[in-house]
PDB file of C-alpha atoms and ligand atoms in Angstrom:
ATOM      1  CA  MET A   1     277.853 193.951 133.985  1.00  0.00           C
ATOM      2  CA  LYS A   2     281.310 192.385 134.264  1.00  0.00           C
ATOM      3  CA  PRO A   3     281.428 188.609 134.779  1.00  0.00           C
ATOM      4  CA  SER A   4     282.483 187.493 138.269  1.00  0.00           C
ATOM      5  CA  ILE A   5     285.514 185.350 138.872  1.00  0.00           C
ATOM      6  CA  ILE A   6     287.284 183.683 141.760  1.00  0.00           C
ATOM      7  CA  LEU A   7     291.035 184.241 142.039  1.00  0.00           C
ATOM      8  CA  TYR A   8     292.794 181.747 144.305  1.00  0.00           C
ATOM      9  CA  LYS A   9     296.384 182.860 143.843  1.00  0.00           C
ATOM     10  CA  ALA A  10     298.180 186.115 144.607  1.00  0.00           C
ATOM     11  CA  LEU A  11     299.196 187.859 141.367  1.00  0.00           C
ATOM     12  CA  PRO A  12     301.444 190.859 140.676  1.00  0.00           C
ATOM     13  CA  ASP A  13     299.536 194.158 141.023  1.00  0.00           C
ATOM     14  CA  ASN A  14     299.425 194.975 137.301  1.00  0.00           C
ATOM     15  CA  LEU A  15     297.948 191.562 136.482  1.00  0.00           C
ATOM     16  CA  GLN A  16     295.439 191.858 139.263  1.00  0.00           C
ATOM     17  CA  GLN A  17     294.487 195.238 137.807  1.00  0.00           C
ATOM     18  CA  ARG A  18     294.101 193.737 134.340  1.00  0.00           C
ATOM     19  CA  LEU A  19     291.751 191.128 135.750  1.00  0.00           C
ATOM     20  CA  ALA A  20     289.742 193.830 137.530  1.00  0.00           C
ATOM     21  CA  GLU A  21     289.300 195.710 134.228  1.00  0.00           C
ATOM     22  CA  HIS A  22     287.493 192.682 132.816  1.00  0.00           C
ATOM     23  CA  PHE A  23     285.903 190.995 135.804  1.00  0.00           C
ATOM     24  CA  THR A  24     284.505 191.452 139.281  1.00  0.00           C
ATOM     25  CA  VAL A  25     287.165 189.587 141.226  1.00  0.00           C
ATOM     26  CA  THR A  26     286.787 187.796 144.545  1.00  0.00           C
ATOM     27  CA  GLN A  27     290.172 186.786 145.868  1.00  0.00           C
ATOM     28  CA  VAL A  28     290.389 183.812 148.205  1.00  0.00           C
ATOM     29  CA  ALA A  29     293.334 182.134 149.917  1.00  0.00           C
ATOM     30  CA  ASN A  30     292.541 178.605 148.732  1.00  0.00           C
ATOM     31  CA  LEU A  31     289.736 176.317 147.567  1.00  0.00           C
ATOM     32  CA  LYS A  32     289.239 174.438 150.844  1.00  0.00           C
ATOM     33  CA  PRO A  33     285.584 173.630 151.684  1.00  0.00           C
ATOM     34  CA  GLU A  34     285.581 176.132 154.584  1.00  0.00           C
ATOM     35  CA  THR A  35     286.806 178.916 152.242  1.00  0.00           C
ATOM     36  CA  VAL A  36     284.166 178.035 149.671  1.00  0.00           C
ATOM     37  CA  GLN A  37     281.555 178.042 152.423  1.00  0.00           C
ATOM     38  CA  GLN A  38     282.735 181.453 153.644  1.00  0.00           C
ATOM     39  CA  HIS A  39     282.437 182.947 150.123  1.00  0.00           C
ATOM     40  CA  ALA A  40     279.447 180.842 149.063  1.00  0.00           C
ATOM     41  CA  GLU A  41     277.710 183.654 147.160  1.00  0.00           C
ATOM     42  CA  ALA A  42     280.848 184.555 145.151  1.00  0.00           C
ATOM     43  CA  PHE A  43     281.449 180.893 144.248  1.00  0.00           C
ATOM     44  CA  ALA A  44     277.776 180.457 143.322  1.00  0.00           C
ATOM     45  CA  THR A  45     277.891 183.312 140.813  1.00  0.00           C
ATOM     46  CA  ALA A  46     281.468 183.009 139.472  1.00  0.00           C
ATOM     47  CA  GLN A  47     281.866 182.358 135.748  1.00  0.00           C
ATOM     48  CA  GLY A  48     285.641 182.075 135.914  1.00  0.00           C
ATOM     49  CA  LEU A  49     288.257 180.550 138.203  1.00  0.00           C
ATOM     50  CA  LEU A  50     291.997 181.339 138.164  1.00  0.00           C
ATOM     51  CA  GLY A  51     294.853 180.016 140.302  1.00  0.00           C
ATOM     52  CA  SER A  52     297.081 176.998 140.811  1.00  0.00           C
ATOM     53  CA  SER A  53     298.038 174.095 143.054  1.00  0.00           C
ATOM     54  CA  GLU A  54     294.542 173.332 144.396  1.00  0.00           C
ATOM     55  CA  LYS A  55     292.189 170.486 143.557  1.00  0.00           C
ATOM     56  CA  VAL A  56     289.295 171.437 141.294  1.00  0.00           C
ATOM     57  CA  ASP A  57     287.009 168.427 141.563  1.00  0.00           C
ATOM     58  CA  ALA A  58     283.353 167.582 141.054  1.00  0.00           C
ATOM     59  CA  ALA A  59     282.478 168.611 144.631  1.00  0.00           C
ATOM     60  CA  LEU A  60     283.892 172.107 144.069  1.00  0.00           C
ATOM     61  CA  LEU A  61     282.215 172.411 140.670  1.00  0.00           C
ATOM     62  CA  GLU A  62     278.869 171.703 142.336  1.00  0.00           C
ATOM     63  CA  LYS A  63     279.322 174.904 144.346  1.00  0.00           C
ATOM     64  CA  MET A  64     279.970 176.835 141.114  1.00  0.00           C
ATOM     65  CA  PRO A  65     276.871 176.362 138.930  1.00  0.00           C
ATOM     66  CA  GLN A  66     277.685 179.373 136.682  1.00  0.00           C
ATOM     67  CA  LEU A  67     281.299 178.401 135.987  1.00  0.00           C
ATOM     68  CA  ARG A  68     282.283 178.647 132.285  1.00  0.00           C
ATOM     69  CA  ALA A  69     286.087 178.694 132.340  1.00  0.00           C
ATOM     70  CA  THR A  70     289.016 177.750 134.587  1.00  0.00           C
ATOM     71  CA  SER A  71     292.553 178.966 134.075  1.00  0.00           C
ATOM     72  CA  THR A  72     295.511 177.351 135.787  1.00  0.00           C
ATOM     73  CA  VAL A  73     298.884 179.024 136.282  1.00  0.00           C
ATOM     74  CA  SER A  74     300.687 175.837 135.251  1.00  0.00           C
ATOM     75  CA  VAL A  75     301.175 173.558 132.315  1.00  0.00           C
ATOM     76  CA  GLY A  76     300.140 170.483 134.315  1.00  0.00           C
ATOM     77  CA  TYR A  77     296.436 170.100 134.964  1.00  0.00           C
ATOM     78  CA  ASP A  78     296.321 166.928 137.026  1.00  0.00           C
ATOM     79  CA  ASN A  79     294.607 168.936 139.796  1.00  0.00           C
ATOM     80  CA  PHE A  80     291.518 169.202 137.596  1.00  0.00           C
ATOM     81  CA  ASP A  81     288.771 166.643 137.112  1.00  0.00           C
ATOM     82  CA  VAL A  82     288.720 167.082 133.347  1.00  0.00           C
ATOM     83  CA  ASP A  83     285.791 164.663 132.859  1.00  0.00           C
ATOM     84  CA  ALA A  84     283.693 166.687 135.307  1.00  0.00           C
ATOM     85  CA  LEU A  85     284.661 169.916 133.483  1.00  0.00           C
ATOM     86  CA  ASN A  86     283.827 168.384 130.103  1.00  0.00           C
ATOM     87  CA  ALA A  87     280.473 167.127 131.358  1.00  0.00           C
ATOM     88  CA  ARG A  88     279.594 170.723 132.283  1.00  0.00           C
ATOM     89  CA  LYS A  89     281.269 172.187 129.144  1.00  0.00           C
ATOM     90  CA  ILE A  90     283.626 174.241 131.304  1.00  0.00           C
ATOM     91  CA  LEU A  91     286.803 175.320 129.512  1.00  0.00           C
ATOM     92  CA  LEU A  92     290.200 174.513 131.017  1.00  0.00           C
ATOM     93  CA  MET A  93     293.096 176.803 130.058  1.00  0.00           C
ATOM     94  CA  HIS A  94     296.781 176.246 130.927  1.00  0.00           C
ATOM     95  CA  THR A  95     300.234 177.739 130.235  1.00  0.00           C
ATOM     96  CA  PRO A  96     302.080 175.221 128.069  1.00  0.00           C
ATOM     97  CA  THR A  97     304.695 177.306 126.266  1.00  0.00           C
ATOM     98  CA  VAL A  98     306.032 180.032 128.555  1.00  0.00           C
ATOM     99  CA  LEU A  99     307.807 177.707 130.997  1.00  0.00           C
ATOM    100  CA  THR A 100     309.443 175.260 128.607  1.00  0.00           C
ATOM    101  CA  GLU A 101     312.992 176.611 128.624  1.00  0.00           C
ATOM    102  CA  THR A 102     313.020 177.274 132.361  1.00  0.00           C
ATOM    103  CA  VAL A 103     311.926 173.744 133.225  1.00  0.00           C
ATOM    104  CA  ALA A 104     314.528 172.326 130.831  1.00  0.00           C
ATOM    105  CA  ASP A 105     317.154 174.406 132.673  1.00  0.00           C
ATOM    106  CA  THR A 106     315.999 172.914 135.978  1.00  0.00           C
ATOM    107  CA  ILE A 107     316.316 169.407 134.595  1.00  0.00           C
ATOM    108  CA  MET A 108     319.890 170.070 133.460  1.00  0.00           C
ATOM    109  CA  ALA A 109     320.582 171.448 136.941  1.00  0.00           C
ATOM    110  CA  LEU A 110     319.354 168.145 138.399  1.00  0.00           C
ATOM    111  CA  VAL A 111     321.427 166.135 135.921  1.00  0.00           C
ATOM    112  CA  LEU A 112     324.589 168.078 136.723  1.00  0.00           C
ATOM    113  CA  SER A 113     324.091 168.296 140.460  1.00  0.00           C
ATOM    114  CA  SER A 114     323.282 164.576 140.814  1.00  0.00           C
ATOM    115  CA  ALA A 115     326.213 163.466 138.663  1.00  0.00           C
ATOM    116  CA  ARG A 116     328.766 165.844 140.161  1.00  0.00           C
ATOM    117  CA  ARG A 117     327.281 165.667 143.688  1.00  0.00           C
ATOM    118  CA  VAL A 118     327.150 169.472 143.730  1.00  0.00           C
ATOM    119  CA  VAL A 119     324.776 169.845 146.678  1.00  0.00           C
ATOM    120  CA  GLU A 120     326.506 167.204 148.771  1.00  0.00           C
ATOM    121  CA  VAL A 121     330.075 168.440 148.293  1.00  0.00           C
ATOM    122  CA  ALA A 122     329.094 172.101 148.645  1.00  0.00           C
ATOM    123  CA  GLY A 123     327.571 171.105 151.993  1.00  0.00           C
ATOM    124  CA  ARG A 124     330.846 169.473 152.973  1.00  0.00           C
ATOM    125  CA  VAL A 125     332.752 172.652 152.127  1.00  0.00           C
ATOM    126  CA  LYS A 126     330.386 174.682 154.309  1.00  0.00           C
ATOM    127  CA  ALA A 127     330.796 172.134 157.077  1.00  0.00           C
ATOM    128  CA  GLY A 128     334.554 172.808 157.051  1.00  0.00           C
ATOM    129  CA  GLU A 129     335.524 169.405 155.628  1.00  0.00           C
ATOM    130  CA  TRP A 130     337.721 170.806 152.812  1.00  0.00           C
ATOM    131  CA  THR A 131     340.917 170.850 154.760  1.00  0.00           C
ATOM    132  CA  SER A 132     343.329 169.302 152.258  1.00  0.00           C
ATOM    133  CA  GLY A 133     343.425 168.242 148.606  1.00  0.00           C
ATOM    134  CA  ILE A 134     340.287 166.345 147.727  1.00  0.00           C
ATOM    135  CA  GLY A 135     340.340 162.574 147.339  1.00  0.00           C
ATOM    136  CA  THR A 136     338.158 160.227 145.315  1.00  0.00           C
ATOM    137  CA  ASP A 137     335.413 160.452 147.922  1.00  0.00           C
ATOM    138  CA  TRP A 138     334.635 163.902 146.472  1.00  0.00           C
ATOM    139  CA  PHE A 139     334.473 162.720 142.854  1.00  0.00           C
ATOM    140  CA  GLY A 140     331.375 162.535 140.726  1.00  0.00           C
ATOM    141  CA  ILE A 141     330.712 161.066 137.307  1.00  0.00           C
ATOM    142  CA  ASP A 142     330.789 162.708 133.879  1.00  0.00           C
ATOM    143  CA  VAL A 143     327.710 164.071 132.175  1.00  0.00           C
ATOM    144  CA  HIS A 144     329.107 165.024 128.763  1.00  0.00           C
ATOM    145  CA  HIS A 145     328.839 162.393 126.032  1.00  0.00           C
ATOM    146  CA  LYS A 146     326.810 160.048 128.226  1.00  0.00           C
ATOM    147  CA  THR A 147     323.488 158.754 126.880  1.00  0.00           C
ATOM    148  CA  MET A 148     320.406 160.687 127.890  1.00  0.00           C
ATOM    149  CA  GLY A 149     317.056 158.891 127.816  1.00  0.00           C
ATOM    150  CA  ILE A 150     314.020 161.154 127.764  1.00  0.00           C
ATOM    151  CA  ILE A 151     310.637 159.704 128.637  1.00  0.00           C
ATOM    152  CA  GLY A 152     308.053 162.057 127.133  1.00  0.00           C
ATOM    153  CA  MET A 153     309.096 164.088 124.101  1.00  0.00           C
ATOM    154  CA  GLY A 154     306.834 167.112 124.462  1.00  0.00           C
ATOM    155  CA  ARG A 155     307.986 170.735 124.469  1.00  0.00           C
ATOM    156  CA  ILE A 156     310.087 170.293 127.613  1.00  0.00           C
ATOM    157  CA  GLY A 157     311.589 167.018 126.385  1.00  0.00           C
ATOM    158  CA  LEU A 158     312.591 168.759 123.180  1.00  0.00           C
ATOM    159  CA  ALA A 159     314.207 171.697 125.030  1.00  0.00           C
ATOM    160  CA  LEU A 160     316.065 169.199 127.221  1.00  0.00           C
ATOM    161  CA  ALA A 161     317.274 167.247 124.187  1.00  0.00           C
ATOM    162  CA  GLN A 162     318.572 170.478 122.676  1.00  0.00           C
ATOM    163  CA  ARG A 163     320.619 171.261 125.785  1.00  0.00           C
ATOM    164  CA  ALA A 164     321.930 167.721 126.137  1.00  0.00           C
ATOM    165  CA  HIS A 165     322.785 167.284 122.461  1.00  0.00           C
ATOM    166  CA  PHE A 166     324.333 170.657 121.633  1.00  0.00           C
ATOM    167  CA  GLY A 167     325.648 171.588 125.073  1.00  0.00           C
ATOM    168  CA  PHE A 168     326.938 168.243 126.297  1.00  0.00           C
ATOM    169  CA  GLY A 169     327.369 166.099 123.174  1.00  0.00           C
ATOM    170  CA  MET A 170     324.983 163.506 124.586  1.00  0.00           C
ATOM    171  CA  PRO A 171     323.345 160.878 122.377  1.00  0.00           C
ATOM    172  CA  ILE A 172     319.576 161.093 122.937  1.00  0.00           C
ATOM    173  CA  LEU A 173     317.166 158.178 123.297  1.00  0.00           C
ATOM    174  CA  TYR A 174     313.501 158.918 123.742  1.00  0.00           C
ATOM    175  CA  ASN A 175     310.213 157.228 124.344  1.00  0.00           C
ATOM    176  CA  ALA A 176     306.927 158.907 123.570  1.00  0.00           C
ATOM    177  CA  ARG A 177     303.494 158.076 122.226  1.00  0.00           C
ATOM    178  CA  ARG A 178     304.688 158.821 118.711  1.00  0.00           C
ATOM    179  CA  HIS A 179     307.847 159.563 116.779  1.00  0.00           C
ATOM    180  CA  HIS A 180     309.053 163.156 117.083  1.00  0.00           C
ATOM    181  CA  VAL A 181     310.312 164.167 113.657  1.00  0.00           C
ATOM    182  CA  GLU A 182     311.915 167.410 114.865  1.00  0.00           C
ATOM    183  CA  ALA A 183     313.824 165.707 117.715  1.00  0.00           C
ATOM    184  CA  GLU A 184     315.109 163.076 115.319  1.00  0.00           C
ATOM    185  CA  ALA A 185     316.146 165.613 112.678  1.00  0.00           C
ATOM    186  CA  ARG A 186     317.711 168.237 114.957  1.00  0.00           C
ATOM    187  CA  PHE A 187     319.257 166.116 117.693  1.00  0.00           C
ATOM    188  CA  GLN A 188     319.539 162.692 116.047  1.00  0.00           C
ATOM    189  CA  ALA A 189     317.297 161.485 118.872  1.00  0.00           C
ATOM    190  CA  ARG A 190     316.582 157.767 118.616  1.00  0.00           C
ATOM    191  CA  TYR A 191     313.089 156.523 119.329  1.00  0.00           C
ATOM    192  CA  CYS A 192     312.989 153.348 121.400  1.00  0.00           C
ATOM    193  CA  ASP A 193     310.591 151.381 123.548  1.00  0.00           C
ATOM    194  CA  LEU A 194     310.623 152.125 127.257  1.00  0.00           C
ATOM    195  CA  ASN A 195     312.561 148.987 128.255  1.00  0.00           C
ATOM    196  CA  THR A 196     315.346 149.685 125.765  1.00  0.00           C
ATOM    197  CA  LEU A 197     315.569 153.287 126.967  1.00  0.00           C
ATOM    198  CA  LEU A 198     315.816 152.141 130.600  1.00  0.00           C
ATOM    199  CA  GLN A 199     318.500 149.582 129.772  1.00  0.00           C
ATOM    200  CA  GLU A 200     320.682 151.843 127.619  1.00  0.00           C
ATOM    201  CA  SER A 201     320.491 155.301 129.234  1.00  0.00           C
ATOM    202  CA  ASP A 202     323.026 156.780 131.632  1.00  0.00           C
ATOM    203  CA  PHE A 203     320.513 159.472 132.608  1.00  0.00           C
ATOM    204  CA  VAL A 204     316.844 158.534 132.616  1.00  0.00           C
ATOM    205  CA  CYS A 205     314.840 161.768 132.560  1.00  0.00           C
ATOM    206  CA  LEU A 206     311.116 161.630 133.149  1.00  0.00           C
ATOM    207  CA  VAL A 207     309.077 164.571 131.865  1.00  0.00           C
ATOM    208  CA  LEU A 208     305.625 163.030 131.687  1.00  0.00           C
ATOM    209  CA  PRO A 209     302.368 164.491 132.948  1.00  0.00           C
ATOM    210  CA  LEU A 210     300.319 162.544 135.484  1.00  0.00           C
ATOM    211  CA  THR A 211     297.406 160.666 133.943  1.00  0.00           C
ATOM    212  CA  GLU A 212     295.708 157.349 134.672  1.00  0.00           C
ATOM    213  CA  GLU A 213     298.096 155.725 132.163  1.00  0.00           C
ATOM    214  CA  THR A 214     301.288 157.221 133.609  1.00  0.00           C
ATOM    215  CA  HIS A 215     300.558 156.609 137.322  1.00  0.00           C
ATOM    216  CA  HIS A 216     303.428 154.467 138.731  1.00  0.00           C
ATOM    217  CA  LEU A 217     304.774 153.909 135.221  1.00  0.00           C
ATOM    218  CA  ILE A 218     308.237 153.629 136.767  1.00  0.00           C
ATOM    219  CA  GLY A 219     308.480 151.090 139.591  1.00  0.00           C
ATOM    220  CA  LYS A 220     310.501 148.132 140.859  1.00  0.00           C
ATOM    221  CA  THR A 221     310.637 146.343 137.478  1.00  0.00           C
ATOM    222  CA  GLN A 222     311.753 149.478 135.662  1.00  0.00           C
ATOM    223  CA  PHE A 223     314.458 150.394 138.196  1.00  0.00           C
ATOM    224  CA  ALA A 224     315.769 146.831 137.958  1.00  0.00           C
ATOM    225  CA  MET A 225     316.214 147.316 134.209  1.00  0.00           C
ATOM    226  CA  MET A 226     318.345 150.457 134.564  1.00  0.00           C
ATOM    227  CA  LYS A 227     322.137 150.421 134.644  1.00  0.00           C
ATOM    228  CA  LYS A 228     323.627 150.313 138.137  1.00  0.00           C
ATOM    229  CA  SER A 229     325.420 153.533 137.156  1.00  0.00           C
ATOM    230  CA  ALA A 230     322.194 155.224 135.973  1.00  0.00           C
ATOM    231  CA  ILE A 231     320.964 158.502 137.357  1.00  0.00           C
ATOM    232  CA  PHE A 232     317.200 158.899 137.479  1.00  0.00           C
ATOM    233  CA  ILE A 233     315.651 162.350 137.097  1.00  0.00           C
ATOM    234  CA  ASN A 234     311.979 163.182 137.669  1.00  0.00           C
ATOM    235  CA  ALA A 235     310.722 166.642 136.745  1.00  0.00           C
ATOM    236  CA  GLY A 236     307.268 165.611 135.533  1.00  0.00           C
ATOM    237  CA  ARG A 237     304.944 164.574 138.329  1.00  0.00           C
ATOM    238  CA  GLY A 238     305.768 162.599 141.478  1.00  0.00           C
ATOM    239  CA  PRO A 239     303.110 159.872 141.224  1.00  0.00           C
ATOM    240  CA  VAL A 240     304.412 158.756 137.815  1.00  0.00           C
ATOM    241  CA  VAL A 241     307.048 157.001 139.950  1.00  0.00           C
ATOM    242  CA  ASP A 242     306.504 154.443 142.688  1.00  0.00           C
ATOM    243  CA  GLU A 243     308.517 156.323 145.317  1.00  0.00           C
ATOM    244  CA  ASN A 244     308.970 153.294 147.611  1.00  0.00           C
ATOM    245  CA  ALA A 245     310.488 151.396 144.693  1.00  0.00           C
ATOM    246  CA  LEU A 246     312.758 154.357 143.988  1.00  0.00           C
ATOM    247  CA  VAL A 247     313.979 154.436 147.601  1.00  0.00           C
ATOM    248  CA  GLU A 248     314.682 150.689 147.468  1.00  0.00           C
ATOM    249  CA  ALA A 249     316.540 150.991 144.165  1.00  0.00           C
ATOM    250  CA  LEU A 250     318.716 153.758 145.598  1.00  0.00           C
ATOM    251  CA  GLN A 251     319.318 151.949 148.889  1.00  0.00           C
ATOM    252  CA  ASN A 252     320.155 148.642 147.169  1.00  0.00           C
ATOM    253  CA  GLY A 253     322.497 150.208 144.641  1.00  0.00           C
ATOM    254  CA  GLU A 254     320.266 149.225 141.712  1.00  0.00           C
ATOM    255  CA  ILE A 255     320.760 152.775 140.403  1.00  0.00           C
ATOM    256  CA  HIS A 256     323.463 155.281 141.210  1.00  0.00           C
ATOM    257  CA  ALA A 257     321.557 158.435 142.159  1.00  0.00           C
ATOM    258  CA  ALA A 258     318.399 160.471 141.656  1.00  0.00           C
ATOM    259  CA  GLY A 259     317.579 164.111 141.021  1.00  0.00           C
ATOM    260  CA  LEU A 260     313.990 164.916 141.892  1.00  0.00           C
ATOM    261  CA  ASP A 261     311.884 168.039 141.551  1.00  0.00           C
ATOM    262  CA  VAL A 262     308.537 166.330 142.132  1.00  0.00           C
ATOM    263  CA  PHE A 263     307.244 163.825 144.670  1.00  0.00           C
ATOM    264  CA  GLU A 264     304.275 161.609 145.363  1.00  0.00           C
ATOM    265  CA  LYS A 265     303.349 163.916 148.231  1.00  0.00           C
ATOM    266  CA  GLU A 266     304.245 167.622 148.117  1.00  0.00           C
ATOM    267  CA  PRO A 267     305.636 169.248 150.141  1.00  0.00           C
ATOM    268  CA  LEU A 268     307.895 166.226 150.623  1.00  0.00           C
ATOM    269  CA  PRO A 269     307.332 164.983 154.200  1.00  0.00           C
ATOM    270  CA  VAL A 270     310.365 165.722 156.376  1.00  0.00           C
ATOM    271  CA  ASP A 271     310.558 162.059 157.389  1.00  0.00           C
ATOM    272  CA  SER A 272     310.747 160.851 153.777  1.00  0.00           C
ATOM    273  CA  SER A 273     313.454 158.212 153.326  1.00  0.00           C
ATOM    274  CA  LEU A 274     314.591 160.105 150.244  1.00  0.00           C
ATOM    275  CA  LEU A 275     315.956 162.852 152.468  1.00  0.00           C
ATOM    276  CA  SER A 276     318.306 160.524 154.313  1.00  0.00           C
ATOM    277  CA  LEU A 277     319.987 159.314 151.115  1.00  0.00           C
ATOM    278  CA  PRO A 278     323.190 161.153 150.157  1.00  0.00           C
ATOM    279  CA  ASN A 279     322.718 160.194 146.499  1.00  0.00           C
ATOM    280  CA  VAL A 280     319.447 162.133 146.177  1.00  0.00           C
ATOM    281  CA  VAL A 281     319.109 165.760 145.136  1.00  0.00           C
ATOM    282  CA  ALA A 282     315.605 166.844 146.182  1.00  0.00           C
ATOM    283  CA  LEU A 283     314.202 170.182 145.027  1.00  0.00           C
ATOM    284  CA  PRO A 284     310.917 171.788 146.139  1.00  0.00           C
ATOM    285  CA  HIS A 285     309.141 171.598 142.738  1.00  0.00           C
ATOM    286  CA  ILE A 286     311.004 174.593 141.319  1.00  0.00           C
ATOM    287  CA  GLY A 287     310.772 173.521 137.664  1.00  0.00           C
ATOM    288  CA  SER A 288     309.307 176.821 136.469  1.00  0.00           C
ATOM    289  CA  ALA A 289     310.099 178.882 139.560  1.00  0.00           C
ATOM    290  CA  THR A 290     312.038 181.881 138.301  1.00  0.00           C
ATOM    291  CA  HIS A 291     310.779 185.439 138.679  1.00  0.00           C
ATOM    292  CA  GLU A 292     310.540 185.901 134.914  1.00  0.00           C
ATOM    293  CA  THR A 293     308.787 182.658 134.105  1.00  0.00           C
ATOM    294  CA  ARG A 294     306.346 182.711 137.000  1.00  0.00           C
ATOM    295  CA  TYR A 295     305.373 186.251 135.953  1.00  0.00           C
ATOM    296  CA  ASN A 296     304.923 185.138 132.340  1.00  0.00           C
ATOM    297  CA  MET A 297     302.849 182.162 133.436  1.00  0.00           C
ATOM    298  CA  ALA A 298     300.581 184.377 135.536  1.00  0.00           C
ATOM    299  CA  ALA A 299     300.188 186.863 132.656  1.00  0.00           C
ATOM    300  CA  CYS A 300     299.412 184.016 130.278  1.00  0.00           C
ATOM    301  CA  ALA A 301     296.799 182.602 132.686  1.00  0.00           C
ATOM    302  CA  VAL A 302     295.132 186.028 132.968  1.00  0.00           C
ATOM    303  CA  ASP A 303     294.985 186.383 129.171  1.00  0.00           C
ATOM    304  CA  ASN A 304     293.742 182.820 128.898  1.00  0.00           C
ATOM    305  CA  LEU A 305     290.811 183.510 131.205  1.00  0.00           C
ATOM    306  CA  ILE A 306     289.894 186.714 129.364  1.00  0.00           C
ATOM    307  CA  ASP A 307     290.054 184.811 126.059  1.00  0.00           C
ATOM    308  CA  ALA A 308     288.081 181.834 127.332  1.00  0.00           C
ATOM    309  CA  LEU A 309     285.261 183.937 128.774  1.00  0.00           C
ATOM    310  CA  ASN A 310     285.112 185.686 125.392  1.00  0.00           C
ATOM    311  CA  GLY A 311     284.888 182.343 123.594  1.00  0.00           C
ATOM    312  CA  LYS A 312     288.446 182.414 122.213  1.00  0.00           C
ATOM    313  CA  VAL A 313     290.050 179.007 122.590  1.00  0.00           C
ATOM    314  CA  GLU A 314     292.497 178.786 119.695  1.00  0.00           C
ATOM    315  CA  LYS A 315     295.446 178.398 122.041  1.00  0.00           C
ATOM    316  CA  ASN A 316     296.246 177.108 125.522  1.00  0.00           C
ATOM    317  CA  CYS A 317     292.947 175.285 125.877  1.00  0.00           C
ATOM    318  CA  VAL A 318     292.957 171.697 127.151  1.00  0.00           C
ATOM    319  CA  ASN A 319     289.383 170.931 126.081  1.00  0.00           C
ATOM    320  CA  PRO A 320     288.465 173.187 123.133  1.00  0.00           C
ATOM    321  CA  GLN A 321     285.908 170.617 122.045  1.00  0.00           C
ATOM    322  CA  VAL A 322     283.514 171.811 124.765  1.00  0.00           C
ATOM    323  CA  ALA A 323     283.461 175.402 123.466  1.00  0.00           C
ATOM    324  CA  GLY A 324     279.922 176.374 122.486  1.00  0.00           C
TER     325      GLY A 324
HETATM  326  C1  DGY B   1     303.594 173.123 135.916  1.00  0.00           C
HETATM  327  O1  DGY B   1     303.384 174.231 135.411  1.00  0.00           O
HETATM  328  O2  DGY B   1     302.791 172.195 135.828  1.00  0.00           O
HETATM  329  C2  DGY B   1     304.852 172.946 136.655  1.00  0.00           C
HETATM  330  O3  DGY B   1     304.911 171.734 137.323  1.00  0.00           O
HETATM  331  C3  DGY B   1     305.043 174.078 137.617  1.00  0.00           C
HETATM  332  O4  DGY B   1     306.411 174.185 137.886  1.00  0.00           O
END
């Protein structure tokens, strides 16, 4: 008999078919308690779980006593209670490689659009304000040859450094848990402590995952250390930044602008102060959101679940130590 799984995300037909070849699939709209209640039998017998953007916590795991593997269509896994999964020896699979280049592209888009005020001035053109030669009130600031500080030198940090160094001639500073030999050799990236990076960077780019250690890593003290001309970019996770402190820093002119793809609360509430600031570019968490990459992520997550339920955890597994 095929193992049963719960699918909580719509997938392209061919991937859905691939899942059905291996598993008995129950598709649900979300993992809310009422949905779980409605499909109680399917959750009680499921050995696998695949989807994204929903909390998988101890309370949900209690409803899934047979669960052996979870597969998220994302690189980030802050929605998962990893300790609870480990305690039950449930595998957690993710998609760390397929989205790297796309997310790095998004970060460069934020860098360029914040510095050159692309969204703001394009809005002014559409509003009919371009009626004569432009004056200094339409000007932005240069990106090329400015110093880029990258907080978190993982795969995405590395792809960002490549773009900044080769494409824009930017000196790279970085802070990470350890020295990154490849970044230093290929891009002459300079390792420095966080305070030095904040003080010396023209663009401070945050690409960290959310963990207990990174929560509110960047707050009032850190914004105060940045240059007044600095542009702050967050494409990691919203809660790594104290958003109230960010709003204050932008309002008080402690930093020049911000480009944000992630927020403490998503979707970003429509009454967020960030939305009333002209020097903020706010995107709806589109880091990996291209047709190609989202397809590749979904395909990777499907393969990951098939592998995990067959005991193969050589790649893309967050907690291979729990494999039996
Ligand atoms: C991820 O995969 O974690 C990204 O945030 C999605 O864009």
